[in-house]
mmCIF file of C-alpha atoms in Angstrom:
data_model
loop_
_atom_site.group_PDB
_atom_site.id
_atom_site.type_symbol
_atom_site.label_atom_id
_atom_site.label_comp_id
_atom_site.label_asym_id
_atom_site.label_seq_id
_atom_site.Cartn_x
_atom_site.Cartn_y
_atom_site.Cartn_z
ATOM 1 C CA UNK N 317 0.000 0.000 0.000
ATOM 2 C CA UNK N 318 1.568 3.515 -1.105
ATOM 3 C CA UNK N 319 1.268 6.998 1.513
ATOM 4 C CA UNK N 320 -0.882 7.579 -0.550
ATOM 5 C CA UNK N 321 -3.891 4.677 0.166
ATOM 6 C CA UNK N 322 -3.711 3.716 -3.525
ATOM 7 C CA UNK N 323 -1.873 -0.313 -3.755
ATOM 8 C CA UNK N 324 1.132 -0.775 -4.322
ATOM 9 C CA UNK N 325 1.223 -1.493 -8.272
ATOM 10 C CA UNK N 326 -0.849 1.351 -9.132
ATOM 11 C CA UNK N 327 2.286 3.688 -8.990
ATOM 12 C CA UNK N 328 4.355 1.777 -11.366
ATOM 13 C CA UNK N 329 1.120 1.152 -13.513
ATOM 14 C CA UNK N 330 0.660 5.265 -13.888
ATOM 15 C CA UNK N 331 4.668 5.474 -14.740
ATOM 16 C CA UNK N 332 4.430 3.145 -17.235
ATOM 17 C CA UNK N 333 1.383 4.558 -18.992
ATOM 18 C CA UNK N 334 2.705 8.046 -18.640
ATOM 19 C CA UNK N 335 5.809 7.282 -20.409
ATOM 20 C CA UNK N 336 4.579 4.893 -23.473
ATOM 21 C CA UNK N 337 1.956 7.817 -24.116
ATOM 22 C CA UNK N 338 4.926 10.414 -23.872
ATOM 23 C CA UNK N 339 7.279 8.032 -26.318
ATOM 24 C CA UNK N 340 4.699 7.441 -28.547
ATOM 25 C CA UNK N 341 3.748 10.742 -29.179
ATOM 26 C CA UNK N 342 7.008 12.323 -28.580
ATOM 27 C CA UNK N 343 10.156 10.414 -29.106
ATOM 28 C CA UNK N 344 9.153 7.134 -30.850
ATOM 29 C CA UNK N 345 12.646 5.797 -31.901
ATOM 30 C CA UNK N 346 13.057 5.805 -28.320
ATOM 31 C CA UNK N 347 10.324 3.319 -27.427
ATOM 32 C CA UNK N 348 10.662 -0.042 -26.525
ATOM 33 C CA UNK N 349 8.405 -2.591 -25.021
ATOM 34 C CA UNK N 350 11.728 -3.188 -22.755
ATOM 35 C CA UNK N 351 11.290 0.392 -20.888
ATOM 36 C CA UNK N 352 7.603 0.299 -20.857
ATOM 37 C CA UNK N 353 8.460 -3.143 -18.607
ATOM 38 C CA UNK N 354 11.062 -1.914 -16.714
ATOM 39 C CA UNK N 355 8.632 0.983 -15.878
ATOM 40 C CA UNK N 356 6.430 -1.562 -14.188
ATOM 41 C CA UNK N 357 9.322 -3.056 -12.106
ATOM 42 C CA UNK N 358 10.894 0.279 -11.331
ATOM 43 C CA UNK N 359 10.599 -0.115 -7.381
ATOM 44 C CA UNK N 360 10.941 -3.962 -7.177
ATOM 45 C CA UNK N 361 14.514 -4.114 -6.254
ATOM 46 C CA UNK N 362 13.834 -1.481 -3.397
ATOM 47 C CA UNK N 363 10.557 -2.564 -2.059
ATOM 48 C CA UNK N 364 10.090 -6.169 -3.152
ATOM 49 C CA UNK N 365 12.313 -9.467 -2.244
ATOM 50 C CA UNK N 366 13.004 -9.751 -6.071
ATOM 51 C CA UNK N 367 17.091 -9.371 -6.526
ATOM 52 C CA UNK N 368 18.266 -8.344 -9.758
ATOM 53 C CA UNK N 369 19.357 -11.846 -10.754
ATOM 54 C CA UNK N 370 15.494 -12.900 -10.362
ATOM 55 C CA UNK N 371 14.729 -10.657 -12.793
ATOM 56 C CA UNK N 372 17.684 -11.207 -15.291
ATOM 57 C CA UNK N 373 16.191 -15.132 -15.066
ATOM 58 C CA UNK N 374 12.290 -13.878 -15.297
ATOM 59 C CA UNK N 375 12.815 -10.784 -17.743
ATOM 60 C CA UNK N 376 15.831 -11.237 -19.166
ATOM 61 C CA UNK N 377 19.286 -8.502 -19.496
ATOM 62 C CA UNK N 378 17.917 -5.696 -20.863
ATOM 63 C CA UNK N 379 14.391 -4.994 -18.330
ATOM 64 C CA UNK N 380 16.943 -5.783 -15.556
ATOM 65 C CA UNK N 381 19.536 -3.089 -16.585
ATOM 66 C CA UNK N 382 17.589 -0.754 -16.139
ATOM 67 C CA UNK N 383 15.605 -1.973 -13.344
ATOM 68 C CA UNK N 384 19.568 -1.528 -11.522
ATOM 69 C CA UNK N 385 20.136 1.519 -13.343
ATOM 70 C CA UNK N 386 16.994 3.187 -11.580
ATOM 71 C CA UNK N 387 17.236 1.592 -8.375
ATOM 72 C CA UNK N 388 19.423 3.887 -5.468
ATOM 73 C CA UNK N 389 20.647 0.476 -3.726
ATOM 74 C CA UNK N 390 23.901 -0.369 -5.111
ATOM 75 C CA UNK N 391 26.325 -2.740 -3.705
ATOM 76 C CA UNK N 392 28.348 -0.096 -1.739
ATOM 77 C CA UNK N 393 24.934 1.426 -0.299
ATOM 78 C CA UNK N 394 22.248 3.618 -1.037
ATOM 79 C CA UNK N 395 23.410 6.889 -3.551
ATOM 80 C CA UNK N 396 21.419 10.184 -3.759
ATOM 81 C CA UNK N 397 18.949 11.152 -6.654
ATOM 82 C CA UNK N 398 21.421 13.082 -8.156
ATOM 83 C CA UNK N 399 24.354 10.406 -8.135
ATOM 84 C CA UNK N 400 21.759 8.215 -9.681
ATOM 85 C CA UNK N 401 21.034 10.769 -12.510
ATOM 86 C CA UNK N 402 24.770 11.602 -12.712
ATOM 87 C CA UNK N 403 25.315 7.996 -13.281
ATOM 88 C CA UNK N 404 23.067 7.250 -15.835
ATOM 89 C CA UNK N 405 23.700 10.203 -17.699
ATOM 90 C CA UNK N 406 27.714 9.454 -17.493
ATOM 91 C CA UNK N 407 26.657 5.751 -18.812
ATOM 92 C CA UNK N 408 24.440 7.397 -21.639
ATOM 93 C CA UNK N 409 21.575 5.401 -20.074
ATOM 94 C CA UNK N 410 19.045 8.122 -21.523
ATOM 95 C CA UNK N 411 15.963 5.617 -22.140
ATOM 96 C CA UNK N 412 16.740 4.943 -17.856
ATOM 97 C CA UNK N 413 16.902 7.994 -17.146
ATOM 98 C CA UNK N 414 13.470 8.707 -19.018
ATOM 99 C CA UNK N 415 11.661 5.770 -17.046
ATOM 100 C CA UNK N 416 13.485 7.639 -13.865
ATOM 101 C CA UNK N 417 12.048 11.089 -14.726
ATOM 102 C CA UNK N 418 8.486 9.975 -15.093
ATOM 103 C CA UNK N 419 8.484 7.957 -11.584
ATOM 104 C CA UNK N 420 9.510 11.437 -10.604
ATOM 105 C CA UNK N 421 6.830 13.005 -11.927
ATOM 106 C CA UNK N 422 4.081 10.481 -10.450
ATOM 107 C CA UNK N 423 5.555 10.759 -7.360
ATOM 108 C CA UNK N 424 5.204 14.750 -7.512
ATOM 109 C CA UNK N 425 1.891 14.357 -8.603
ATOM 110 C CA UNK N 426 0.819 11.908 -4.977
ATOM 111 C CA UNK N 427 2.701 14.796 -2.939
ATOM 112 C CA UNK N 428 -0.551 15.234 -0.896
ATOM 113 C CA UNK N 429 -0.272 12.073 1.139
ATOM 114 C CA UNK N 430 3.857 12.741 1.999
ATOM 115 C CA UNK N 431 4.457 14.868 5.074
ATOM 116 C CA UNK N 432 5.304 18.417 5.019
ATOM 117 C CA UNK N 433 9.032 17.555 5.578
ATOM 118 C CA UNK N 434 8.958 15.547 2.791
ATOM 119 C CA UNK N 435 7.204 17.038 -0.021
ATOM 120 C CA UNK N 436 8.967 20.094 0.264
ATOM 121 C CA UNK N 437 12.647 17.614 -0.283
ATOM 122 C CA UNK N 438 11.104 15.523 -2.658
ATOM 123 C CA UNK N 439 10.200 19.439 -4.390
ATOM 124 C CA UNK N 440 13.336 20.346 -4.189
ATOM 125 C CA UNK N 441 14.978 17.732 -5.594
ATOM 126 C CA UNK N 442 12.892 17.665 -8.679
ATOM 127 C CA UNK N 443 13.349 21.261 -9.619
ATOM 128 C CA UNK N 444 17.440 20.581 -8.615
ATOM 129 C CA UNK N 445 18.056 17.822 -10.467
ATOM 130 C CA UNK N 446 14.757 16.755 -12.835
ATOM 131 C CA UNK N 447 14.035 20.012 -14.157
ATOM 132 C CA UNK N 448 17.261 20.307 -15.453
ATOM 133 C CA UNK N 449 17.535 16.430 -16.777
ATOM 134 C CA UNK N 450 14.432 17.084 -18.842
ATOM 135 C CA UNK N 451 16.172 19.986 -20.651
ATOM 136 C CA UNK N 452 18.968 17.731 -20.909
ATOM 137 C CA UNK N 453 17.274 15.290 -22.758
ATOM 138 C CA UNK N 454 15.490 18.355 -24.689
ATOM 139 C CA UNK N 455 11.724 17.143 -23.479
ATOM 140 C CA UNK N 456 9.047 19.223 -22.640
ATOM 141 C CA UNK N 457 8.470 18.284 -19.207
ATOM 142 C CA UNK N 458 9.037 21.161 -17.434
ATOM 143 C CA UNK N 459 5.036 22.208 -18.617
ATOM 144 C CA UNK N 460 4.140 19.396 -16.543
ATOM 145 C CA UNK N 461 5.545 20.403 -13.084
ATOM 146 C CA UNK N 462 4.436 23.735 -13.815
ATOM 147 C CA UNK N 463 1.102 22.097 -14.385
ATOM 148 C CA UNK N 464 1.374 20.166 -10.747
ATOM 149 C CA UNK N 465 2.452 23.187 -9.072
ATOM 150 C CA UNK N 466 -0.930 25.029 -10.249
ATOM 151 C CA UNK N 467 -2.507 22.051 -9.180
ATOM 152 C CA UNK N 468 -0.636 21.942 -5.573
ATOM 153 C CA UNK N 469 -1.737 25.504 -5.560
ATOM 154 C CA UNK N 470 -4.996 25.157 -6.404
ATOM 155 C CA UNK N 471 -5.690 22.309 -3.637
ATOM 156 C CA UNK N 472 -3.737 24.750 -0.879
ATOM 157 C CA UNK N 473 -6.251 27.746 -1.997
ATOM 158 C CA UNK N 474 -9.369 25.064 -1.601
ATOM 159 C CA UNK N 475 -8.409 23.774 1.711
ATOM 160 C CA UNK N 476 -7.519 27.182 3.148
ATOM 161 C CA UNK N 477 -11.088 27.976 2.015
ATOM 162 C CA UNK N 478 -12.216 24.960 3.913
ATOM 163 C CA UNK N 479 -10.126 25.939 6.770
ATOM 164 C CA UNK N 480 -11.749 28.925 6.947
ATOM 165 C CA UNK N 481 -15.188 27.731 6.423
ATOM 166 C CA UNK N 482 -14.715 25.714 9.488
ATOM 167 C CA UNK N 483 -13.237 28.148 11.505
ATOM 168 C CA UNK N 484 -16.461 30.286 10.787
ATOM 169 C CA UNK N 485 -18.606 27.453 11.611
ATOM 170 C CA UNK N 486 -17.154 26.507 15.081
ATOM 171 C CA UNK N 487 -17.365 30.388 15.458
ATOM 172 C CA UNK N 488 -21.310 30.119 15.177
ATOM 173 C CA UNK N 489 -21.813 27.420 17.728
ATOM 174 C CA UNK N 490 -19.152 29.510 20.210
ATOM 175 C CA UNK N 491 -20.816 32.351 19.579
ATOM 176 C CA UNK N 492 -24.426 32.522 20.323
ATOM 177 C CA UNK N 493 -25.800 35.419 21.556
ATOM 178 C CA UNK N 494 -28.679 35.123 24.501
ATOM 179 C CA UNK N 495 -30.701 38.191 23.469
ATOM 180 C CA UNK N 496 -32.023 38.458 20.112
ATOM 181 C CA UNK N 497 -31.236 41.677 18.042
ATOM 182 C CA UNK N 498 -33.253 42.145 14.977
ATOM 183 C CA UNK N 499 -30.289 43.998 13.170
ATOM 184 C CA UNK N 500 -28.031 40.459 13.232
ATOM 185 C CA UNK N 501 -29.110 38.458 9.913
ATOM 186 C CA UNK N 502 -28.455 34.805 11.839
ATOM 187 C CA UNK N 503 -27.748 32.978 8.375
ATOM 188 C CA UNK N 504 -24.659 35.518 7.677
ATOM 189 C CA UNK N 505 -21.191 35.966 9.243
#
């Protein structure tokens, strides 16, 4: 189960579809059926008992290349996002590091259910090190976080409203005056 309440496999589900409808439409000598699998195992190494050898022997070389290449668990210990990018940029691993920017952007998009603390890194990191891989790889991504951040915006402006609705509401039943005074309209605040 993600932070999020959604299961587990709907995350890599929504990577996978976000990226075969992005290669199809924009970069289809890119596309392979390979990434659009290794998409769907992105997080298996990390969250899963499956070892990269299970999935050289289930999936075969290629899906579990870059299953490694976009897992941070290496053999010396866990790297940062940005030696991860570094790395697979140094390796020219650029259909990787495609799969590895749209699990970034599904996981901006499910920001709501992280904590505070963690949103704001997992923000920061993006516009550090994603941002700048997407011009990299000349792709018009950056729209999209724009696009999230009106849409982060947008759900911070609706639940200040309801904030405030509520706040006038538990100000009504506080607030309840004994003698009536026909100049108070009792349905307005």
């Amino acid at each position: 189960m993600r932070q999020s309440g959604d299961p587990y496999y709907s995350h890599p589900i929504e990577v996978a579809i976000m990226l075969a409808e992005f290669v199809a439409d924009e970069a289809p000598k890119l596309f392979t059926s390979n990434m659009i699998n290794a998409a769907l195992l992105h997080d298996t190494i990390e969250d899963t008992e499956l070892t990269e050898k299970m999935i050289i022997e289930i999936f075969g070389k290629e899906i579990a290349k870059h299953v490694e290449g976009l897992t941070r668990i290496k053999p010396h210990g866990k790297i940062s996002v940005e030696e991860s990018l570094n790395l697979l940029i140094k390796q020219k691993r650029y259909d990787t590091a495609f799969i590895k920017l749209f699990d970034r952007i599904h996981n901006v998009q499910t920001l709501a259910a992280k904590s505070p603390e963690k949103a704001k890194k997992i923000i920061e990191e993006t516009l550090r090190n994603f941002v700048p891989l997407s011009i990299y790889l000349k792709i018009k991504i950056p729209t999209i976080f724009l696009d999230i951040q009106i849409d982060i915006q947008k759900k911070f402006l609706l639940g200040l409203r309801i904030l405030i609705h509520f706040f006038l509401q538990s100000l009504k039943v506080i607030y309840t005056p004994n003698i009536s005074n026909p100049c108070r309209n009792n349905n307005r605040y």
